[in-house]
Tab-separated table of C-alpha atoms in Angstrom:
chain	number	residue	atom	x	y	z
A	1	MET	CA	56.333	274.001	-0.901
A	2	ALA	CA	56.574	274.752	-4.611
A	3	ILE	CA	56.253	271.199	-5.977
A	4	ALA	CA	52.650	270.658	-7.224
A	5	ALA	CA	50.991	268.619	-9.841
A	6	ARG	CA	50.607	269.774	-13.389
A	7	ASP	CA	47.066	271.104	-13.862
A	8	PHE	CA	44.426	268.973	-15.637
A	9	ARG	CA	40.728	268.160	-15.323
A	10	GLU	CA	40.106	264.579	-16.068
A	11	LEU	CA	42.032	261.419	-17.305
A	12	ARG	CA	39.789	259.172	-19.417
A	13	LEU	CA	40.204	255.661	-20.239
A	14	ASN	CA	38.044	254.691	-23.245
A	15	GLY	CA	37.596	250.982	-23.833
A	16	MET	CA	41.253	250.190	-22.815
A	17	SER	CA	42.209	246.634	-24.068
A	18	ARG	CA	45.403	244.608	-24.196
A	19	SER	CA	45.987	241.236	-25.642
A	20	PHE	CA	48.916	238.808	-25.419
A	21	GLY	CA	48.532	236.577	-28.317
A	22	SER	CA	45.120	234.669	-27.704
A	23	VAL	CA	45.067	236.038	-24.097
A	24	ASN	CA	42.918	239.161	-23.457
A	25	ALA	CA	44.625	240.672	-20.415
A	26	LEU	CA	42.317	243.736	-20.476
A	27	LYS	CA	38.912	243.792	-22.006
A	28	GLY	CA	37.450	247.273	-22.556
A	29	VAL	CA	38.335	249.049	-19.459
A	30	THR	CA	36.529	252.494	-19.211
A	31	LEU	CA	37.036	254.774	-16.319
A	32	ASN	CA	37.229	258.605	-15.653
A	33	VAL	CA	39.668	259.874	-12.923
A	34	ARG	CA	39.561	263.543	-11.719
A	35	ARG	CA	42.449	265.596	-10.739
A	36	GLY	CA	43.134	264.959	-7.079
A	37	GLU	CA	41.515	261.450	-6.893
A	38	PHE	CA	43.057	258.509	-5.470
A	39	ILE	CA	42.111	255.479	-7.337
A	40	ALA	CA	42.868	251.854	-6.258
A	41	LEU	CA	42.969	249.102	-8.801
A	42	LEU	CA	42.133	246.020	-6.711
A	43	GLY	CA	41.990	242.250	-7.621
A	44	PRO	CA	43.795	239.085	-7.283
A	45	SER	CA	46.848	238.206	-9.341
A	46	GLY	CA	46.298	238.018	-13.053
A	47	CYS	CA	43.114	240.173	-12.950
A	48	GLY	CA	44.782	242.810	-15.317
A	49	LYS	CA	45.494	245.632	-12.781
A	50	SER	CA	49.370	245.876	-13.442
A	51	THR	CA	48.722	245.495	-17.208
A	52	ALA	CA	46.267	248.453	-16.915
A	53	LEU	CA	48.971	250.521	-15.033
A	54	ASN	CA	51.627	249.739	-17.553
A	55	CYS	CA	49.311	250.652	-20.484
A	56	LEU	CA	48.774	253.857	-18.630
A	57	ALA	CA	52.502	254.406	-18.240
A	58	GLY	CA	53.324	253.734	-21.914
A	59	LEU	CA	55.343	250.486	-21.102
A	60	LEU	CA	52.637	248.564	-22.966
A	61	THR	CA	50.751	249.644	-26.109
A	62	LEU	CA	47.028	249.172	-26.399
A	63	SER	CA	45.486	246.714	-28.521
A	64	ASN	CA	42.100	248.664	-28.698
A	65	GLY	CA	40.846	251.821	-26.951
A	66	SER	CA	42.248	255.189	-26.047
A	67	ILE	CA	43.644	257.099	-23.185
A	68	TRP	CA	42.923	260.800	-23.021
A	69	LEU	CA	44.200	263.588	-20.618
A	70	ASP	CA	41.707	266.289	-21.130
A	71	SER	CA	41.708	266.887	-24.894
A	72	THR	CA	45.041	265.186	-25.576
A	73	ARG	CA	45.129	261.666	-26.647
A	74	ILE	CA	48.110	260.133	-24.953
A	75	ASP	CA	48.132	256.407	-25.579
A	76	ARG	CA	50.096	257.151	-28.840
A	77	LEU	CA	52.907	259.179	-26.900
A	78	LYS	CA	56.050	257.578	-25.599
A	79	PRO	CA	56.268	257.001	-21.700
A	80	GLU	CA	58.634	260.078	-21.232
A	81	GLN	CA	56.106	262.427	-23.279
A	82	ARG	CA	53.337	261.422	-20.979
A	83	GLY	CA	55.057	263.245	-17.965
A	84	PHE	CA	53.621	260.626	-15.392
A	85	GLY	CA	55.424	259.671	-12.094
A	86	MET	CA	55.885	255.878	-11.411
A	87	VAL	CA	56.572	254.073	-8.310
A	88	PHE	CA	57.650	250.416	-8.660
A	89	GLN	CA	57.291	247.566	-6.249
A	90	ASN	CA	61.144	247.076	-6.093
A	91	TYR	CA	61.835	250.710	-5.874
A	92	ALA	CA	63.996	250.746	-9.034
A	93	LEU	CA	66.688	253.026	-7.578
A	94	PHE	CA	70.019	253.404	-9.279
A	95	PRO	CA	72.387	251.700	-6.525
A	96	HIS	CA	75.525	253.722	-7.638
A	97	MET	CA	73.883	257.046	-7.363
A	98	SER	CA	73.355	259.249	-4.212
A	99	VAL	CA	69.710	259.835	-3.029
A	100	LYS	CA	69.836	263.286	-4.459
A	101	ARG	CA	71.046	262.107	-7.872
A	102	ASN	CA	68.203	259.466	-8.111
A	103	ILE	CA	65.511	261.937	-7.274
A	104	GLY	CA	66.895	264.485	-9.688
A	105	PHE	CA	67.421	261.966	-12.606
A	106	GLY	CA	64.121	262.658	-14.448
A	107	LEU	CA	64.756	266.353	-14.099
A	108	SER	CA	68.376	265.808	-15.615
A	109	MET	CA	66.813	263.949	-18.566
A	110	GLN	CA	64.504	266.922	-19.115
A	111	GLY	CA	67.659	269.174	-19.529
A	112	ARG	CA	66.820	271.351	-16.483
A	113	ALA	CA	69.379	273.600	-15.097
A	114	LYS	CA	71.424	272.432	-12.174
A	115	ALA	CA	70.150	275.177	-9.655
A	116	ASP	CA	66.486	274.144	-10.652
A	117	ILE	CA	67.230	270.583	-10.257
A	118	ASP	CA	68.880	271.147	-6.760
A	119	LYS	CA	65.955	273.333	-5.594
A	120	ARG	CA	63.363	270.865	-6.649
A	121	VAL	CA	65.274	267.851	-5.388
A	122	ASN	CA	65.536	269.580	-1.851
A	123	GLU	CA	61.745	270.210	-1.898
A	124	ALA	CA	61.017	266.549	-2.798
A	125	LEU	CA	63.339	265.400	0.043
A	126	SER	CA	61.603	267.733	2.414
A	127	ILE	CA	58.080	266.461	1.413
A	128	VAL	CA	59.127	262.827	1.938
A	129	ARG	CA	60.983	263.582	5.246
A	130	LEU	CA	64.522	262.754	4.109
A	131	GLY	CA	66.073	266.015	4.183
A	132	ASP	CA	69.254	264.716	5.863
A	133	GLN	CA	69.730	261.606	3.709
A	134	GLY	CA	70.354	263.296	0.358
A	135	GLU	CA	74.103	262.264	0.065
A	136	LYS	CA	73.684	258.479	1.052
A	137	LEU	CA	73.444	255.600	-1.457
A	138	PRO	CA	70.180	253.653	-1.708
A	139	GLY	CA	71.771	250.669	-0.033
A	140	GLN	CA	72.425	252.606	3.161
A	141	LEU	CA	68.757	253.248	3.684
A	142	SER	CA	66.042	251.046	5.066
A	143	GLY	CA	63.295	249.769	2.762
A	144	GLY	CA	60.813	252.533	3.863
A	145	GLN	CA	63.334	255.153	3.267
A	146	GLN	CA	64.272	253.664	-0.191
A	147	GLN	CA	60.379	253.820	-0.960
A	148	ARG	CA	60.306	257.418	-0.010
A	149	VAL	CA	63.299	258.208	-2.257
A	150	ALA	CA	61.240	256.397	-5.060
A	151	ILE	CA	58.065	258.592	-4.337
A	152	ALA	CA	60.253	261.742	-4.252
A	153	ARG	CA	61.572	260.794	-7.768
A	154	ALA	CA	58.163	260.246	-8.965
A	155	ILE	CA	56.755	263.544	-7.650
A	156	VAL	CA	59.691	265.825	-8.341
A	157	ILE	CA	58.779	266.123	-12.023
A	158	GLU	CA	55.310	267.643	-11.003
A	159	PRO	CA	53.429	264.995	-12.894
A	160	PRO	CA	49.575	265.141	-13.326
A	161	LEU	CA	49.267	261.548	-12.505
A	162	VAL	CA	51.246	259.306	-10.205
A	163	LEU	CA	51.183	255.598	-10.849
A	164	MET	CA	51.976	253.029	-8.141
A	165	ASP	CA	52.407	249.387	-8.547
A	166	GLU	CA	52.029	247.532	-5.282
A	167	PRO	CA	54.709	249.953	-3.590
A	168	LEU	CA	54.431	248.452	-0.142
A	169	SER	CA	54.444	244.816	-0.686
A	170	ASN	CA	58.261	244.567	0.109
A	171	LEU	CA	57.838	246.102	3.593
A	172	ASP	CA	57.036	244.548	6.872
A	173	ALA	CA	53.724	245.265	8.644
A	174	LYS	CA	54.646	248.280	10.617
A	175	LEU	CA	56.334	249.997	7.746
A	176	ARG	CA	53.188	249.166	5.520
A	177	LEU	CA	51.075	251.122	7.903
A	178	GLU	CA	53.378	253.998	8.152
A	179	MET	CA	53.904	254.332	4.371
A	180	ARG	CA	50.112	254.193	3.832
A	181	ALA	CA	49.639	257.363	5.796
A	182	GLU	CA	52.749	258.992	4.188
A	183	ILE	CA	51.501	258.079	0.558
A	184	ARG	CA	48.087	259.555	1.220
A	185	ARG	CA	49.678	262.653	2.709
A	186	ILE	CA	51.816	263.334	-0.062
A	187	HIS	CA	49.022	262.628	-2.531
A	188	ASP	CA	46.965	265.349	-0.702
A	189	LEU	CA	49.923	267.789	-0.570
A	190	ILE	CA	50.815	267.835	-4.282
A	191	GLY	CA	47.264	267.569	-5.698
A	192	SER	CA	47.984	265.065	-8.339
A	193	ALA	CA	45.855	262.098	-9.303
A	194	THR	CA	47.206	258.692	-7.859
A	195	ILE	CA	46.469	255.224	-9.518
A	196	TYR	CA	47.597	252.687	-7.091
A	197	VAL	CA	47.740	248.688	-7.840
A	198	THR	CA	47.202	246.559	-4.926
A	199	HIS	CA	45.829	243.019	-4.052
A	200	ASP	CA	45.225	244.014	-0.501
A	201	GLN	CA	41.638	245.187	0.221
A	202	GLU	CA	42.609	246.772	3.626
A	203	GLU	CA	45.247	248.866	1.774
A	204	ALA	CA	42.607	250.064	-0.769
A	205	LEU	CA	39.962	250.734	1.659
A	206	SER	CA	42.405	252.894	3.723
A	207	LEU	CA	43.963	254.800	0.896
A	208	ALA	CA	41.478	255.223	-2.001
A	209	ASP	CA	38.721	257.672	-2.797
A	210	ARG	CA	37.429	254.959	-5.232
A	211	ILE	CA	38.238	251.476	-5.620
A	212	VAL	CA	38.128	249.758	-8.977
A	213	VAL	CA	37.710	245.929	-8.622
A	214	MET	CA	39.031	243.863	-11.471
A	215	ARG	CA	38.734	240.264	-12.376
A	216	ASP	CA	39.895	238.467	-15.589
A	217	GLY	CA	40.690	241.883	-17.330
A	218	VAL	CA	37.299	243.311	-16.669
A	219	VAL	CA	36.159	246.043	-14.233
A	220	ARG	CA	33.580	244.382	-11.870
A	221	GLN	CA	32.677	247.393	-9.794
A	222	VAL	CA	33.756	250.918	-9.121
A	223	GLY	CA	32.674	252.680	-5.857
A	224	THR	CA	33.894	254.392	-2.791
A	225	PRO	CA	35.378	252.226	-0.027
A	226	GLU	CA	32.147	252.401	1.930
A	227	GLU	CA	30.140	251.151	-1.007
A	228	LEU	CA	32.550	248.366	-1.759
A	229	TYR	CA	32.720	247.280	1.768
A	230	ALA	CA	29.048	247.300	2.629
A	231	ARG	CA	27.427	246.517	-0.764
A	232	PRO	CA	29.531	244.593	-3.225
A	233	ALA	CA	27.509	244.413	-6.533
A	234	HIS	CA	28.563	240.758	-7.332
A	235	ALA	CA	29.396	237.564	-5.475
A	236	ASP	CA	32.903	237.562	-6.682
A	237	VAL	CA	33.539	241.100	-5.655
A	238	ALA	CA	32.171	240.386	-2.176
A	239	GLU	CA	34.529	237.343	-1.894
A	240	PHE	CA	37.451	239.606	-2.565
A	241	MET	CA	36.197	242.338	-0.249
A	242	GLY	CA	36.329	239.871	2.669
A	243	TYR	CA	33.101	238.057	2.498
A	244	ARG	CA	34.917	234.684	3.182
A	245	ASN	CA	31.686	232.709	3.651
A	246	LEU	CA	30.007	232.021	0.243
A	247	ILE	CA	27.291	229.650	0.495
A	248	ARG	CA	25.344	228.132	-2.458
A	249	SER	CA	21.881	227.715	-1.586
A	250	PRO	CA	18.230	227.703	-2.574
A	251	ALA	CA	16.592	231.094	-2.008
A	252	TRP	CA	12.984	232.207	-1.433
A	253	LYS	CA	11.718	235.615	-0.815
A	254	SER	CA	9.620	236.726	2.262
A	255	GLY	CA	8.780	240.370	1.994
A	256	ASN	CA	11.855	242.636	1.917
A	257	VAL	CA	14.184	239.723	2.921
A	258	VAL	CA	15.297	236.427	1.366
A	259	ASN	CA	15.613	233.193	3.031
A	260	VAL	CA	18.541	230.869	2.266
A	261	ARG	CA	20.053	227.807	3.992
A	262	VAL	CA	23.466	228.117	5.670
A	263	GLY	CA	25.053	225.238	7.470
A	264	GLY	CA	21.846	223.256	7.383
A	265	ALA	CA	19.942	226.113	9.082
A	266	GLU	CA	17.482	228.748	7.648
A	267	VAL	CA	18.901	232.241	7.671
A	268	GLN	CA	17.392	235.434	6.488
A	269	GLY	CA	19.490	237.829	4.264
A	270	THR	CA	19.264	240.899	2.185
A	271	PRO	CA	18.994	240.524	-1.697
A	272	VAL	CA	21.492	242.190	-3.846
A	273	GLY	CA	20.154	242.948	-7.300
A	274	ALA	CA	17.294	240.862	-8.914
A	275	VAL	CA	17.228	237.714	-6.578
A	276	VAL	CA	14.315	235.528	-7.396
A	277	ASP	CA	13.212	232.213	-5.996
A	278	GLY	CA	15.917	229.630	-6.930
A	279	ASN	CA	19.602	229.056	-6.845
A	280	ALA	CA	21.581	231.883	-5.070
A	281	VAL	CA	24.838	232.701	-3.205
A	282	ALA	CA	24.747	233.958	0.356
A	283	ALA	CA	27.907	236.098	1.173
A	284	ILE	CA	28.756	236.724	4.964
A	285	ARG	CA	31.835	238.362	6.361
A	286	PRO	CA	33.409	236.288	9.306
A	287	ASP	CA	33.025	239.396	11.625
A	288	ASP	CA	29.272	239.499	10.742
A	289	LEU	CA	28.675	235.887	11.866
A	290	LYS	CA	28.794	236.094	15.651
A	291	ALA	CA	29.155	233.366	18.172
A	292	GLY	CA	26.315	233.799	20.794
A	293	ALA	CA	23.589	231.727	22.674
A	294	GLY	CA	20.764	232.838	20.493
A	295	GLY	CA	22.125	231.869	17.051
A	296	SER	CA	20.273	229.288	15.094
A	297	LEU	CA	23.381	227.824	13.167
A	298	ALA	CA	25.214	225.247	15.051
A	299	VAL	CA	28.889	224.514	14.250
A	300	THR	CA	31.910	222.487	15.879
A	301	VAL	CA	34.907	224.624	16.275
A	302	GLU	CA	37.951	223.323	14.201
A	303	SER	CA	40.207	226.260	14.740
A	304	ALA	CA	40.505	229.531	16.526
A	305	GLN	CA	43.208	232.134	16.241
A	306	TYR	CA	43.452	235.081	18.742
A	307	HIS	CA	43.482	238.557	16.800
A	308	GLY	CA	43.633	240.916	19.742
A	309	ARG	CA	39.926	241.972	20.443
A	310	ASP	CA	38.331	238.701	19.294
A	311	PHE	CA	39.143	235.135	17.942
A	312	CYS	CA	38.825	234.334	14.383
A	313	CYS	CA	37.411	230.727	13.941
A	314	CYS	CA	36.591	228.028	11.557
A	315	GLY	CA	33.707	225.722	12.305
A	316	ARG	CA	32.097	222.607	10.718
A	317	ALA	CA	28.303	222.844	10.326
A	318	GLY	CA	26.058	219.784	10.535
A	319	ASP	CA	25.704	219.632	6.704
A	320	GLY	CA	29.570	219.427	6.362
A	321	SER	CA	30.076	223.035	5.241
A	322	GLU	CA	33.059	225.176	6.514
A	323	LEU	CA	32.089	228.510	8.065
A	324	TYR	CA	34.367	231.357	9.382
A	325	PHE	CA	33.135	233.255	12.168
A	326	CYS	CA	34.160	235.612	15.092
A	327	SER	CA	33.980	235.063	18.840
A	328	GLU	CA	34.501	237.742	21.520
A	329	ARG	CA	35.219	234.981	24.035
A	330	ARG	CA	37.775	232.218	23.688
A	331	VAL	CA	36.551	228.959	22.095
A	332	ASP	CA	38.298	225.554	21.793
A	333	LYS	CA	38.694	223.121	19.181
A	334	GLY	CA	35.733	220.678	19.356
A	335	GLU	CA	33.482	223.063	21.127
A	336	SER	CA	29.822	223.478	19.860
A	337	VAL	CA	28.956	227.056	19.194
A	338	ARG	CA	25.751	228.679	17.916
A	339	LEU	CA	26.145	231.458	15.312
A	340	ALA	CA	23.800	234.246	14.166
A	341	ALA	CA	24.120	237.194	11.586
A	342	ASP	CA	22.000	240.260	11.206
A	343	PRO	CA	19.834	239.881	7.991
A	344	SER	CA	21.333	243.221	6.742
A	345	ARG	CA	24.796	241.662	6.763
A	346	VAL	CA	23.815	238.369	4.774
A	347	LEU	CA	23.938	239.432	1.114
A	348	VAL	CA	22.254	237.186	-1.272
A	349	TYR	CA	22.911	237.266	-4.961
A	350	ALA	CA	21.121	235.496	-7.814
A	351	GLU	CA	24.552	234.743	-9.594
A	352	ASP	CA	26.655	231.892	-9.012
A	353	VAL	CA	30.395	231.958	-7.930
A	354	PRO	CA	32.663	231.140	-10.888
């Protein structure tokens, strides 16, 4: 396999900002990306992640800040001069061109010799496991195969950086799982850096070396999947990372733990940051709020959905609050259930939820 990423040490985003009139879509984003890293930009719609990707690609100009590839400032270069590969959500394949011609289009624009183009296209087809599909038109392929063609087109130019904008959102659940594994395999094989935009926390956790959580154009936290999953730095990051129960409560410290009131019951939690006595937010994942006989928190079941190993449920507490929890046994609507959570899995933040 001859296709490999062009060598570089580090991509640096220095205070990258982008405004649309009075709207600041990106606000001083700073990030360093090493060669070989897989970075996921994660956040809800409108958080700025796609704007950041388009600024990297050169499809949008910066309002402030700069982008550097080692010692070369690239934010002033045209998109084609940056040499990055891009994979779009809708594949963006030419419908009248064969798979091989689609993959080789960028090389043709570079003026490469036909023999070199053919060799590299065949290598790219082999990498994405479409060696026998080269003469077909995109319309003759499945969605997953078309996405593989788009990836092959992005990597055939041997880019230092591959940019992916929610590339799996048009695929069904089974194909998404398959393509996740393929994207990571190809990333590891060619040695490029990858920046991957997604709103799916599970996708980010399974693919990335580091996750960049964004909100309102600002980077809220950067960390490994394990760090983001176990210890979000802010309540809004916790919410996006699956801590579905966010409860406003008074808080009072007791040794190394902090006490909060959840659903009318006193619950112990773990402070994140400088939590002091006063108003706080407790964050609990549904799978950390367990149904069991010894729980101090009583709820009435309002709904329960079977997810294979357990039931994902919604209950109403005595104070009227809605709580999401998991149960290994079947529970029925109207049933009274007692819940408990390990204090290490109840995260308490001093800040409020916006």
